[in-house]
mmCIF file of C-alpha atoms in Angstrom:
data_model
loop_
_atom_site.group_PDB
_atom_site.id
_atom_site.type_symbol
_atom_site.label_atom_id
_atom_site.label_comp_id
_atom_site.label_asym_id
_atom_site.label_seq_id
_atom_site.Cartn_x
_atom_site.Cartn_y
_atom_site.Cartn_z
ATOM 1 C CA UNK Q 1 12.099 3.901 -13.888
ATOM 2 C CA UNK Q 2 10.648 1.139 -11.456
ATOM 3 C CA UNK Q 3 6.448 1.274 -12.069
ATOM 4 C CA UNK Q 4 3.574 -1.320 -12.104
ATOM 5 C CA UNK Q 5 0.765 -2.061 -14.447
ATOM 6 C CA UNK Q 6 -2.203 -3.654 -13.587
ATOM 7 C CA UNK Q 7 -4.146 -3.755 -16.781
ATOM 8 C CA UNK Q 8 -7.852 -4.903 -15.467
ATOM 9 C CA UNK Q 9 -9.507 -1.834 -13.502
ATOM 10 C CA UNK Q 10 -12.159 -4.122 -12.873
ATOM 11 C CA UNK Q 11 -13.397 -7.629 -13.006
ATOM 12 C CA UNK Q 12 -16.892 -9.462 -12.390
ATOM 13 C CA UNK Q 13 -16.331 -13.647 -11.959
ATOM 14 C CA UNK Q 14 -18.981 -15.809 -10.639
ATOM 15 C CA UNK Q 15 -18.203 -17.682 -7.366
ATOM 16 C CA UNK Q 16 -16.376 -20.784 -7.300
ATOM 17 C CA UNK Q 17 -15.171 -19.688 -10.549
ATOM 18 C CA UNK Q 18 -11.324 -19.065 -11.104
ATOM 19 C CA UNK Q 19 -9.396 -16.074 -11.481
ATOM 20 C CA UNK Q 20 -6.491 -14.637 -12.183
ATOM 21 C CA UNK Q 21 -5.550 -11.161 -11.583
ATOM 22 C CA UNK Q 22 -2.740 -9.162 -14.294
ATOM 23 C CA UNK Q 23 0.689 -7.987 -12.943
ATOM 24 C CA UNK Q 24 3.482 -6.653 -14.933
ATOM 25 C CA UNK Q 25 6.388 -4.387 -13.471
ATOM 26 C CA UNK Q 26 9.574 -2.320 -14.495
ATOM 27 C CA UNK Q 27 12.575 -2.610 -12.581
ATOM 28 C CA UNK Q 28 15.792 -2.333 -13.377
ATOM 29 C CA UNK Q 29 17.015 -5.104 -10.427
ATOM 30 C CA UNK Q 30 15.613 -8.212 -8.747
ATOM 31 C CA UNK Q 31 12.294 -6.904 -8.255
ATOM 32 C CA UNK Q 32 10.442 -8.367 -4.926
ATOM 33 C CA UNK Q 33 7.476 -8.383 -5.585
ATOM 34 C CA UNK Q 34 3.857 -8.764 -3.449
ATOM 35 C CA UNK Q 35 0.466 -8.159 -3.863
ATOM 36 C CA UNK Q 36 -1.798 -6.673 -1.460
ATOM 37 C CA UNK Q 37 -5.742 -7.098 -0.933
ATOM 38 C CA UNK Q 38 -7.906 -3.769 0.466
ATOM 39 C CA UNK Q 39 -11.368 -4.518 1.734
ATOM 40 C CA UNK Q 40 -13.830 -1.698 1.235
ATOM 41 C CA UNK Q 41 -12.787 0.654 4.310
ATOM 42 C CA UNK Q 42 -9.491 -0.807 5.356
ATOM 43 C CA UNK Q 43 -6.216 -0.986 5.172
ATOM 44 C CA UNK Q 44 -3.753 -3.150 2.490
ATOM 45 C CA UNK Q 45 -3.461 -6.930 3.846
ATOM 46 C CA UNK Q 46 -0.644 -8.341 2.149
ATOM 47 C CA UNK Q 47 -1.432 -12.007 0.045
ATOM 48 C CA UNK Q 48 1.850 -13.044 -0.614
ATOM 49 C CA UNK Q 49 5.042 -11.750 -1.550
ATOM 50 C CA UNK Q 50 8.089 -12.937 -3.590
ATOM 51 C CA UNK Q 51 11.733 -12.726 -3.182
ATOM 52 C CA UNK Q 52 14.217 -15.271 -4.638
ATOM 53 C CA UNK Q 53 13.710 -19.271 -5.022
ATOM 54 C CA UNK Q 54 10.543 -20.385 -6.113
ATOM 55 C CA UNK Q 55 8.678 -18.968 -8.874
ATOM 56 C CA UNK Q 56 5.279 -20.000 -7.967
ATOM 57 C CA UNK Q 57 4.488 -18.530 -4.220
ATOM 58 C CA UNK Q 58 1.741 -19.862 -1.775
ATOM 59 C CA UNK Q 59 -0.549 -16.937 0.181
ATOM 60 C CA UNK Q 60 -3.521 -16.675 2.367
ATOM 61 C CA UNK Q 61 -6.655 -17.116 1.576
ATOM 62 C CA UNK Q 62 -5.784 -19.891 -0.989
ATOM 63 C CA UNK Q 63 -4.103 -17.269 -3.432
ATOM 64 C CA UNK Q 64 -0.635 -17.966 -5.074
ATOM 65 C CA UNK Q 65 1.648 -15.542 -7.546
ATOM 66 C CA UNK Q 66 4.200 -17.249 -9.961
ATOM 67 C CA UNK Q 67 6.996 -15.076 -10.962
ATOM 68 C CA UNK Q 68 7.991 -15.141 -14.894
ATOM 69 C CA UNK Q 69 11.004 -12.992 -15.608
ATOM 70 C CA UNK Q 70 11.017 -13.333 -19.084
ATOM 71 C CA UNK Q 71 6.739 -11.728 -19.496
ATOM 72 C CA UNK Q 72 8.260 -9.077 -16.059
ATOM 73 C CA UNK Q 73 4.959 -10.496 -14.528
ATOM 74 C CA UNK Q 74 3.178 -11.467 -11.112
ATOM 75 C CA UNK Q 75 0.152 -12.621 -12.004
ATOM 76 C CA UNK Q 76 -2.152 -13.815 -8.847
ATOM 77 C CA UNK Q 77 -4.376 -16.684 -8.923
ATOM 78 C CA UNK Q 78 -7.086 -18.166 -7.394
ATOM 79 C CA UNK Q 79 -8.487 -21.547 -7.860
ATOM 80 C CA UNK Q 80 -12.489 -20.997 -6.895
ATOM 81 C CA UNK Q 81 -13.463 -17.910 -5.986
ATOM 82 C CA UNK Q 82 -15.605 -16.946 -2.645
ATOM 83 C CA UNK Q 83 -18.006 -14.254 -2.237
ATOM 84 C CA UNK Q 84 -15.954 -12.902 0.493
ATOM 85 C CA UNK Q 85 -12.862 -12.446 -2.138
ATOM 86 C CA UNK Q 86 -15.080 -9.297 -3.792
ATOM 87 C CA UNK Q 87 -12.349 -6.584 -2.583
ATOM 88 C CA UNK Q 88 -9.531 -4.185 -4.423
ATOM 89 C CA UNK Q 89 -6.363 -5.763 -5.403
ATOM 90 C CA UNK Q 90 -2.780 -4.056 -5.896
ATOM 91 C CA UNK Q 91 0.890 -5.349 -7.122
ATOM 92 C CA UNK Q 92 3.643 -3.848 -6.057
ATOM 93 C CA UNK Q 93 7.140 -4.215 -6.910
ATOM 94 C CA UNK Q 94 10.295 -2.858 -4.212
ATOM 95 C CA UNK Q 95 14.053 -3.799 -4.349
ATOM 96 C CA UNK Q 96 17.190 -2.610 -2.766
ATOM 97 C CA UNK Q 97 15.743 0.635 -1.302
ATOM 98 C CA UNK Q 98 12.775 1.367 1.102
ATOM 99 C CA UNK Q 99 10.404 2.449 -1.178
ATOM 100 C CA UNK Q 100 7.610 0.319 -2.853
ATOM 101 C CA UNK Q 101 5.950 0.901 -6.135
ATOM 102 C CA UNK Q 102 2.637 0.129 -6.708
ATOM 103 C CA UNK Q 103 0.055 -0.665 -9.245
ATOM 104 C CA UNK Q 104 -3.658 1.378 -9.679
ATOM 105 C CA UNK Q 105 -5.142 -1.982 -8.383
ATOM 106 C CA UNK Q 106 -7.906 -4.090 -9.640
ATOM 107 C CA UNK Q 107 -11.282 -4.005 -8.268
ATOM 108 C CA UNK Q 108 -13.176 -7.753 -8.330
ATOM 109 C CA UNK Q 109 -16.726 -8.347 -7.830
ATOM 110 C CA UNK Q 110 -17.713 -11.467 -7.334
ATOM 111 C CA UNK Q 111 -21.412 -12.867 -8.555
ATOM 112 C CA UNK Q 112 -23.362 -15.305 -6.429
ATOM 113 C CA UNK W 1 -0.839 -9.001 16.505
ATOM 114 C CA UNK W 2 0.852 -6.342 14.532
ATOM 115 C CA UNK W 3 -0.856 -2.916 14.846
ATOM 116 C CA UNK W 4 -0.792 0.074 12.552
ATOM 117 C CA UNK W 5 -3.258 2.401 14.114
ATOM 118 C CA UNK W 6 -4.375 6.205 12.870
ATOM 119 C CA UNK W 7 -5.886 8.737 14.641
ATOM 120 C CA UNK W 8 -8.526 8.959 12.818
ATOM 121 C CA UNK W 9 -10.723 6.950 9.733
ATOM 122 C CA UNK W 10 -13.385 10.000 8.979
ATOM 123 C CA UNK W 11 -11.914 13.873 9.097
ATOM 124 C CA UNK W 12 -13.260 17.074 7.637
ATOM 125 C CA UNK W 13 -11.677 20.415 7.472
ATOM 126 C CA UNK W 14 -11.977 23.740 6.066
ATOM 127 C CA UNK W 15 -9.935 24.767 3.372
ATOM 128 C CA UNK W 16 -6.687 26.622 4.865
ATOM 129 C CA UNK W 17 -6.871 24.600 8.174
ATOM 130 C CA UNK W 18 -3.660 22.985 8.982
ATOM 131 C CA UNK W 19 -4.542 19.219 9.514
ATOM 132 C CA UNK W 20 -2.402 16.959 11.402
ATOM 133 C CA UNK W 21 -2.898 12.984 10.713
ATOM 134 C CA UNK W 22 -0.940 10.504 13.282
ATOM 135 C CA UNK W 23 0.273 7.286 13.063
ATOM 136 C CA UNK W 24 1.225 4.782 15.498
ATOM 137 C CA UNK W 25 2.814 1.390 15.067
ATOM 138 C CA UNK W 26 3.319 -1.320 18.206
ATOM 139 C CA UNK W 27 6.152 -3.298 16.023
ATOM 140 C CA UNK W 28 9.649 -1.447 16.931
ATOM 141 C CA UNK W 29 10.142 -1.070 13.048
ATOM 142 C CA UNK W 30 12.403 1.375 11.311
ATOM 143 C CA UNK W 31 10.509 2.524 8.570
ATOM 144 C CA UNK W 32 7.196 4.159 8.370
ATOM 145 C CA UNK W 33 5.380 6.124 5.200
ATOM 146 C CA UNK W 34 2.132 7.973 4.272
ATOM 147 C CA UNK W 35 0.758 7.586 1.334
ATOM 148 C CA UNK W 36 -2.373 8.993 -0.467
ATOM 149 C CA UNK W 37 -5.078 6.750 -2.405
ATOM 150 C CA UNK W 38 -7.134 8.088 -4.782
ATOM 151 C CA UNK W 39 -9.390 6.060 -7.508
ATOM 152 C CA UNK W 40 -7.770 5.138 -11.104
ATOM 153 C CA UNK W 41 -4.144 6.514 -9.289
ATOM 154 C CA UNK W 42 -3.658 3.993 -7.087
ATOM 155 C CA UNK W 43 -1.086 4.262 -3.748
ATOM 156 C CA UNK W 44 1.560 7.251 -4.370
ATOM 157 C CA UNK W 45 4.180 8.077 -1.578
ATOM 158 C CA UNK W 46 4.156 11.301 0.168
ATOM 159 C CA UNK W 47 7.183 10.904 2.438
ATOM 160 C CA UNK W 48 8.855 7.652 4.569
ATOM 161 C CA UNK W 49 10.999 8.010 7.145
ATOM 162 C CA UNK W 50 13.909 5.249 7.924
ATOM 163 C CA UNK W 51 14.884 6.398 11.653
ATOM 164 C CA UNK W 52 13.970 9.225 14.170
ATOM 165 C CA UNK W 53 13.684 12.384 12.994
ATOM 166 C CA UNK W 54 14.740 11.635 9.252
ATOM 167 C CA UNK W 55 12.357 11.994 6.620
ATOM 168 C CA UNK W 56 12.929 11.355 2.736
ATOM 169 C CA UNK W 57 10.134 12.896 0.189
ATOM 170 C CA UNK W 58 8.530 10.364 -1.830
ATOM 171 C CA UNK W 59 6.668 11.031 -5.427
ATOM 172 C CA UNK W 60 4.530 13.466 -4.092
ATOM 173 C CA UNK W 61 5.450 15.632 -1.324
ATOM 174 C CA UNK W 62 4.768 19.108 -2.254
ATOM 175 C CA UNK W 63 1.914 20.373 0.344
ATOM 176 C CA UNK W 64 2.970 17.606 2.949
ATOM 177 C CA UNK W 65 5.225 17.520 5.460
ATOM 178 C CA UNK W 66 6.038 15.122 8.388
ATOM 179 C CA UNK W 67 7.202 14.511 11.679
ATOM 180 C CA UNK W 68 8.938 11.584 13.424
ATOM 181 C CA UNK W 69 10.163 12.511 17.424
ATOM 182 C CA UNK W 70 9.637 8.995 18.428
ATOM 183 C CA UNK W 71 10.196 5.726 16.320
ATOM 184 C CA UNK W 72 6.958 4.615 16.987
ATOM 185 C CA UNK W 73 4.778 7.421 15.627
ATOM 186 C CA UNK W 74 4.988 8.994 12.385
ATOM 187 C CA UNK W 75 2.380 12.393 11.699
ATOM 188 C CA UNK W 76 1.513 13.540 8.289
ATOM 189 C CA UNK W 77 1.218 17.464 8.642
ATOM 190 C CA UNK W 78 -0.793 19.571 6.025
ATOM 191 C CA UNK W 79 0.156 22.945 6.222
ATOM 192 C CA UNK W 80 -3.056 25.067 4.513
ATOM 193 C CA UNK W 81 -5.458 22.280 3.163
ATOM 194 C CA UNK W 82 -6.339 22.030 -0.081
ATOM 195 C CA UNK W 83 -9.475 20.303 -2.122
ATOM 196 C CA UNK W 84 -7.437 18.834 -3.589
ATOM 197 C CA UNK W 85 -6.097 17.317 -0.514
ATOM 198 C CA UNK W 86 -9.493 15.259 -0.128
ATOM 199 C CA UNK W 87 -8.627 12.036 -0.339
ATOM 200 C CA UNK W 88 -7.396 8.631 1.367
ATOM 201 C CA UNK W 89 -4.588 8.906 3.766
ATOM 202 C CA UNK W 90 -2.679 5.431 4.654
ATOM 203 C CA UNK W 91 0.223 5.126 6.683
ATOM 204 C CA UNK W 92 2.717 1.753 6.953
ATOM 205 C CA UNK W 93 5.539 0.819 8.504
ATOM 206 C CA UNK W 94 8.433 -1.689 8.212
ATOM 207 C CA UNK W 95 11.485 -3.472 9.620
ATOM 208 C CA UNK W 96 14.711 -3.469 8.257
ATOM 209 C CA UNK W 97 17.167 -1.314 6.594
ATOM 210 C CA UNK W 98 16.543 -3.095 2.820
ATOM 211 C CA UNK W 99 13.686 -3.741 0.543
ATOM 212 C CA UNK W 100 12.973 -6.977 1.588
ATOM 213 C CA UNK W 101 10.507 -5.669 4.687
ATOM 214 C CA UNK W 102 6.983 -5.839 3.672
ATOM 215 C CA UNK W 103 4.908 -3.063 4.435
ATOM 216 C CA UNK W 104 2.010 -2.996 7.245
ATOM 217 C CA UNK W 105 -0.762 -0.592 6.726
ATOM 218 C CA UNK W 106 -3.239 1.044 9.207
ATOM 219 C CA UNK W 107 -7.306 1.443 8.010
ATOM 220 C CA UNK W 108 -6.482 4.951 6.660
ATOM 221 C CA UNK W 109 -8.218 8.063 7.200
ATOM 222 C CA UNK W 110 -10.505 9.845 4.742
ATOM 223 C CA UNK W 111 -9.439 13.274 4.529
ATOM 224 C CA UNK W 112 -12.166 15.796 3.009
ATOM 225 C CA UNK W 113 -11.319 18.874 2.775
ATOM 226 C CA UNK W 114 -14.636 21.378 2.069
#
């Protein structure tokens, strides 16, 4: 069965620090994969999102993903953190059909 | 700009009401869903529908159901709201008949149900 685990419910970094943000999935295909940022009261933006090629994937807001499909993971990074970054973070994994699984997010707070 | 709009962010209803929640999307895709978010479960799918007036139940339907007449809007229906109903409603869309579309969301609406 196709499912997502994000192990941190929350994190606390200081800004400018780095971060990285834990993704591993289930899927019994070539998973495409994407993770999604929800500021308090909206909607899901989506950071980045992988398909085939390139393991390591460039988003906005300075964030990049690198596929490893030996650990099934999707880790997201972020060099230096900014305040405005503070925000709820999901991983979700889709494939041949519509549908699109996704993780119980991670929530990041950010410390001046 | 892509737009995934919803009628409304804030509702409240009365237990046994039937509530209707609409979607709207300006981007001529294919595929819309609803989904519910609650804290600690994350996003779970209610129902998506690939085409006018075709529907497929997702992880969670029971107490849902839906409506697409037009490819552009997509309504979540609750027949007899529950409590348990309270919670974050947030409907996407996407293009394309595979996986490979990525999903736009609107803001969501925050059902309570009293």
């Amino acid at each position: 069965a196709q499912s997502v685990t994000q192990p941190d419910i929350h994190i606390t970094v200081s800004e400018g620090a780095s971060l990285e943000l834990r993704c591993n999935y289930s899927y019994g295909a070539t998973p495409y994969l994407f993770w999604y940022v929800q500021s308090p009261g909206q909607g899901l933006q989506l950071l980045l999102k992988y398909f085939s090629g390139d393991t390591l994937v460039q988003g906005i807001k300075g964030f990049e993903a690198e596929f490893k499909r030996s650990q099934s993971s999707f880790n997201l990074r972020k060099p230096s953190v900014h305040w405005s970054d503070a925000a709820e973070y999901f991983c979700a994994v889709g494939g041949g059909g519509l549908e699109f699984y996704f993780g119980t997010g991670t929530s990041l707070t950010v410390i001046p | 700009d892509v737009k995934v709009t919803q009628s409304s962010r804030y509702l409240v209803k009365r237990t046994g009401e039937k509530v209707f929640l609409e979607c709207v999307q300006d981007m001529d895709h294919e595929n819309m869903f609803w989904y519910r978010q609650d804290p600690g479960l994350g996003l779970r799918l209610i129902y998506f529908s690939y085409d006018v007036k075709m529907k497929e139940k997702g992880d969670i339907p029971e107490g849902y159901s839906v409506s697409r007449e037009k490819k552009e809007r997509f309504s979540l229906i609750l027949e007899s709201a529950s409590t348990n109903q309270t919670s974050m409603y947030l409907c996407a869309s996407s293009r394309g008949t595979g996986g490979l579309g990525e999903q736009y969301f609107g803001p969501g609406t925050r059902l309570t149900v009293t």
